[in-house]
């Protein structure tokens, strides 16, 4: 811990400060969108979107390095694929609910497979580990601006349509009867989830981003009395997990992403067991 605090003030180690700032800013969309993902019970859809991202990352690297398309990078490819996956999953949920699981599984596997094929054909050495498992210490100043922009987008959208999103999460049918365009708002929610996953995948990687998206909100759900409280607690917990993971990984020279997830998972298990044994038993 002392080593980590010393690194924060070291002018020669700006990446440590970038990682902390990004982690704190990333906690806001993670907590807000993660709450809706948990309440709406669409974590499997968020997982499919996150794994599809590798296809966009691979395509972006291939176009940039093999075809000379310098303006189209892995981040652009990830955004395009994530939003496309959100649209496809939204349409499937609307028109083919009985086949939703099959489509989710297909997108999940196809995204990973296509991404690995693009990476294999990209000239030069491409390390997929930083995309699969994340490396928050590689974050640059431009990444901070992107996360800040996402914060503004998420907070602004949820602030304006908070009650509407709440309605489609708890009683979509009743909201539709009241004249709410539930399918459009569900699509917007999936798109916000996709953007959150894309821009924050650098924190813990494609494979584990779904855990950081859902675990803080799932823990907060045990203590919150409203969705707003759940969001605030999820943001605080996400911040704590990221900062604790960063300090621990830096001190022990371990990858930051897996350490963050292990800490979050350990707290979730402790809370789940604690709630099970401390909850009063009915007679």
Coordinates of C-alpha atoms in Angstrom, one line a residue:
X1 CA 0.0 0.0 0.0
X2 CA 2.8 2.4 0.9
X3 CA 4.5 1.6 -2.4
X4 CA 1.3 2.3 -4.3
X5 CA 0.9 5.7 -2.6
X6 CA 4.5 6.6 -3.3
X7 CA 3.9 5.7 -7.0
X8 CA 0.9 8.0 -7.1
X9 CA 3.1 11.0 -6.3
X10 CA 6.0 9.9 -8.5
X11 CA 6.2 12.3 -11.5
X12 CA 7.9 9.5 -13.6
X13 CA 4.9 7.2 -13.2
X14 CA 1.9 9.0 -14.7
X15 CA 0.2 5.7 -15.7
X16 CA -0.5 5.0 -12.1
X17 CA -2.4 8.3 -11.7
X18 CA -4.2 7.7 -15.0
X19 CA -5.2 4.2 -13.8
X20 CA -6.6 5.6 -10.5
X21 CA -8.5 8.5 -12.2
X22 CA -9.9 6.1 -14.9
X23 CA -10.9 3.6 -12.2
X24 CA -12.9 6.2 -10.3
X25 CA -14.6 7.6 -13.4
X26 CA -15.3 4.1 -14.7
X27 CA -17.1 3.3 -11.5
X28 CA -19.9 5.7 -12.4
X29 CA -21.2 4.0 -15.5
X30 CA -20.4 0.6 -14.1
X31 CA -22.5 1.3 -11.0
X32 CA -25.4 2.8 -12.9
X33 CA -25.6 0.5 -15.9
X34 CA -24.7 -2.5 -13.8
X35 CA -27.7 -1.8 -11.6
X36 CA -30.0 -1.9 -14.5
X37 CA -28.3 -5.1 -15.9
X38 CA -28.8 -6.8 -12.5
X39 CA -32.4 -5.6 -11.9
X40 CA -33.5 -6.3 -15.5
X41 CA -31.6 -9.7 -15.3
X42 CA -29.8 -9.3 -18.7
X43 CA -26.3 -10.1 -17.5
X44 CA -26.2 -12.9 -20.1
X45 CA -26.9 -10.4 -22.8
X46 CA -24.2 -8.1 -21.5
X47 CA -21.8 -11.1 -21.5
X48 CA -22.6 -11.8 -25.1
X49 CA -22.0 -8.2 -26.1
X50 CA -18.6 -8.1 -24.2
X51 CA -17.4 -11.2 -26.0
X52 CA -18.5 -10.0 -29.4
X53 CA -16.2 -7.0 -28.9
X54 CA -13.2 -9.1 -29.6
X55 CA -14.4 -9.4 -33.2
X56 CA -14.4 -5.6 -33.5
X57 CA -11.0 -5.3 -31.9
X58 CA -9.5 -7.9 -34.2
X59 CA -11.1 -6.2 -37.3
X60 CA -9.8 -2.8 -36.2
X61 CA -6.3 -4.1 -35.7
X62 CA -6.4 -6.0 -39.1
X63 CA -7.6 -3.0 -41.0
X64 CA -5.1 -0.7 -39.3
X65 CA -2.0 -2.9 -39.7
X66 CA -2.7 -5.0 -42.7
X67 CA -4.8 -2.7 -44.9
X68 CA -3.4 0.6 -43.9
X69 CA -6.7 2.1 -42.7
X70 CA -5.0 4.3 -40.1
X71 CA -8.1 6.1 -38.9
X72 CA -10.0 2.9 -38.0
X73 CA -8.5 1.3 -34.9
X74 CA -9.5 -1.4 -32.4
X75 CA -11.7 1.0 -30.4
X76 CA -13.7 2.0 -33.4
X77 CA -14.2 -1.7 -34.4
X78 CA -15.3 -2.6 -30.9
X79 CA -17.8 0.2 -30.7
X80 CA -19.4 -0.7 -34.1
X81 CA -19.6 -4.4 -33.2
X82 CA -20.9 -3.8 -29.7
X83 CA -23.7 -1.5 -31.0
X84 CA -24.5 -3.9 -33.8
X85 CA -24.7 -6.8 -31.2
X86 CA -27.0 -4.7 -29.0
X87 CA -29.3 -4.0 -32.0
X88 CA -29.4 -7.7 -33.0
X89 CA -30.1 -8.9 -29.4
X90 CA -32.8 -6.2 -29.0
X91 CA -34.6 -7.4 -32.2
X92 CA -34.2 -11.0 -31.2
X93 CA -35.8 -10.2 -27.8
X94 CA -38.7 -8.5 -29.6
X95 CA -39.4 -10.9 -32.5
X96 CA -37.9 -14.3 -31.5
X97 CA -37.9 -14.7 -27.7
X98 CA -38.0 -18.5 -28.0
X99 CA -34.6 -18.5 -29.8
X100 CA -33.0 -15.8 -27.7
X101 CA -30.6 -18.2 -25.9
X102 CA -29.4 -19.7 -29.1
X103 CA -28.7 -16.3 -30.7
X104 CA -26.9 -15.1 -27.6
X105 CA -24.7 -18.2 -27.6
X106 CA -24.0 -17.9 -31.3
X107 CA -23.0 -14.2 -31.0
X108 CA -20.9 -15.0 -28.0
X109 CA -18.9 -17.7 -29.7
X110 CA -18.8 -16.1 -33.2
X111 CA -17.5 -12.8 -31.8
X112 CA -14.6 -14.5 -30.1
X113 CA -13.8 -16.7 -33.1
X114 CA -13.9 -13.9 -35.7
X115 CA -11.7 -11.7 -33.4
X116 CA -9.1 -14.4 -33.0
X117 CA -9.1 -15.1 -36.8
X118 CA -8.5 -11.4 -37.5
X119 CA -5.7 -11.3 -34.9
X120 CA -4.1 -14.3 -36.5
X121 CA -4.0 -12.6 -39.9
X122 CA -2.8 -9.3 -38.6
X123 CA 0.9 -8.8 -39.4
X124 CA 3.4 -8.5 -36.6
X125 CA 2.9 -9.6 -33.0
X126 CA -0.4 -8.8 -31.4
X127 CA -0.9 -9.7 -27.8
X128 CA -4.6 -10.5 -27.2
X129 CA -4.1 -10.8 -23.4
X130 CA -4.5 -7.0 -22.8
X131 CA -7.8 -7.1 -24.5
X132 CA -9.0 -10.4 -23.0
X133 CA -8.0 -9.7 -19.4
X134 CA -7.3 -5.9 -19.4
X135 CA -4.4 -3.8 -18.3
X136 CA -5.6 -0.6 -16.6
X137 CA -1.9 0.4 -16.2
X138 CA -1.7 0.9 -20.0
X139 CA -4.4 3.6 -20.0
X140 CA -3.5 7.0 -21.5
X141 CA -4.8 10.5 -21.0
X142 CA -7.0 10.2 -24.0
X143 CA -8.7 7.2 -22.5
X144 CA -9.6 9.3 -19.4
X145 CA -11.4 11.8 -21.7
X146 CA -13.4 8.9 -23.4
X147 CA -14.5 7.6 -20.0
X148 CA -15.4 11.1 -18.9
X149 CA -17.5 11.5 -22.0
X150 CA -19.2 8.2 -21.3
X151 CA -20.0 9.3 -17.8
X152 CA -21.7 12.4 -19.1
X153 CA -23.7 10.4 -21.6
X154 CA -24.8 7.7 -19.1
X155 CA -25.6 10.2 -16.3
X156 CA -27.5 12.5 -18.6
X157 CA -29.5 9.8 -20.3
X158 CA -30.4 8.0 -17.1
X159 CA -31.2 11.3 -15.3
X160 CA -33.7 12.3 -18.0
X161 CA -35.3 8.9 -18.5
X162 CA -34.8 7.4 -15.0
X163 CA -38.5 6.6 -14.4
X164 CA -38.9 5.2 -17.9
X165 CA -36.0 2.8 -17.5
X166 CA -37.2 1.9 -14.1
X167 CA -40.6 1.0 -15.6
X168 CA -39.2 -1.3 -18.3
X169 CA -37.0 -3.1 -15.8
X170 CA -39.8 -3.9 -13.4
X171 CA -43.0 -4.0 -15.4
X172 CA -42.4 -3.6 -19.2
X173 CA -45.9 -4.7 -20.1
X174 CA -47.6 -2.1 -17.9
X175 CA -45.2 0.6 -19.2
X176 CA -46.2 -0.4 -22.7
X177 CA -49.9 -0.1 -21.9
X178 CA -49.2 3.4 -20.6
X179 CA -47.9 4.4 -24.0
X180 CA -44.1 4.1 -23.3
X181 CA -42.1 2.9 -26.3
X182 CA -40.6 0.1 -24.3
X183 CA -38.7 -1.6 -27.1
X184 CA -36.9 1.6 -28.1
X185 CA -35.9 2.3 -24.5
X186 CA -34.8 -1.3 -24.1
X187 CA -32.6 -0.8 -27.2
X188 CA -31.2 2.4 -25.7
X189 CA -30.4 0.5 -22.5
X190 CA -28.6 -2.2 -24.4
X191 CA -26.6 0.4 -26.4
X192 CA -25.6 2.2 -23.2
X193 CA -24.5 -1.2 -21.8
X194 CA -22.5 -1.9 -25.0
X195 CA -20.7 1.5 -24.8
X196 CA -20.0 1.0 -21.1
X197 CA -18.4 -2.4 -21.8
X198 CA -16.4 -1.1 -24.8
X199 CA -14.9 1.9 -23.2
X200 CA -14.2 0.2 -19.9
X201 CA -12.9 -3.1 -21.2
X202 CA -9.4 -1.9 -20.7
X203 CA -10.0 -2.0 -17.0
X204 CA -10.5 -5.7 -16.6
X205 CA -10.7 -7.1 -20.1
X206 CA -13.3 -8.7 -22.3
X207 CA -13.5 -11.9 -20.4
X208 CA -14.1 -10.4 -16.9
X209 CA -15.8 -7.1 -17.6
X210 CA -19.2 -8.7 -17.0
X211 CA -18.1 -9.5 -13.4
X212 CA -17.3 -5.9 -12.6
X213 CA -20.5 -4.8 -14.3
X214 CA -22.7 -7.0 -12.1
X215 CA -20.9 -7.9 -8.8
X216 CA -21.0 -4.4 -7.2
X217 CA -24.7 -4.0 -8.1
X218 CA -25.5 -7.5 -6.9
X219 CA -23.8 -6.7 -3.5
X220 CA -25.5 -3.3 -3.3
X221 CA -28.9 -5.0 -3.9
X222 CA -28.6 -6.7 -0.5
X223 CA -28.5 -3.4 1.4
X224 CA -30.3 -0.8 -0.8
X225 CA -33.9 0.1 -0.3
X226 CA -34.3 1.7 -3.7
X227 CA -32.8 1.6 -7.1
X228 CA -31.1 5.0 -6.6
X229 CA -29.5 3.7 -3.4
X230 CA -28.4 0.6 -5.2
X231 CA -26.7 2.7 -7.9
X232 CA -24.9 4.9 -5.4
X233 CA -23.7 1.8 -3.4
X234 CA -22.7 0.0 -6.6
X235 CA -20.6 3.1 -7.7
X236 CA -18.9 3.2 -4.2
X237 CA -18.2 -0.5 -4.2
X238 CA -16.9 -0.5 -7.7
X239 CA -14.5 2.3 -6.8
X240 CA -13.3 0.4 -3.7
X241 CA -12.7 -2.8 -5.7
X242 CA -10.8 -1.0 -8.4
X243 CA -8.6 1.0 -6.0
X244 CA -8.0 -2.0 -3.8
X245 CA -7.2 -4.2 -6.8
X246 CA -4.8 -1.6 -8.2
X247 CA -2.9 -1.1 -4.9
X248 CA -2.7 -4.9 -4.3
X249 CA -1.6 -5.7 -7.9
X250 CA 1.0 -3.0 -7.9
X251 CA 2.5 -4.1 -4.5
X252 CA 2.5 -7.8 -5.4
X253 CA 3.4 -7.3 -9.1
X254 CA 0.3 -9.0 -10.4
X255 CA -2.1 -8.3 -13.3
X256 CA -4.5 -5.6 -12.2
X257 CA -7.7 -6.9 -13.9
X258 CA -7.8 -10.4 -12.3
X259 CA -6.9 -9.0 -8.9
X260 CA -9.8 -6.5 -9.1
X261 CA -12.2 -9.3 -10.0
X262 CA -11.0 -11.7 -7.3
X263 CA -11.5 -9.0 -4.6
X264 CA -15.0 -8.2 -5.9
X265 CA -15.9 -11.9 -6.1
X266 CA -14.6 -12.6 -2.6
X267 CA -16.7 -9.7 -1.2
X268 CA -19.7 -10.9 -3.1
X269 CA -19.4 -14.5 -1.6
X270 CA -18.8 -13.1 1.9
X271 CA -21.9 -10.9 1.6
X272 CA -24.0 -13.8 0.2
X273 CA -23.0 -16.1 3.0
X274 CA -23.4 -13.5 5.6
X275 CA -26.9 -12.6 4.4
X276 CA -27.8 -16.3 4.4
X277 CA -26.8 -17.0 8.0
X278 CA -27.7 -13.6 9.5
X279 CA -31.2 -13.4 7.9
X280 CA -33.9 -14.2 10.5
X281 CA -35.4 -17.6 9.9
X282 CA -39.2 -17.9 9.7
X283 CA -40.8 -20.2 12.3

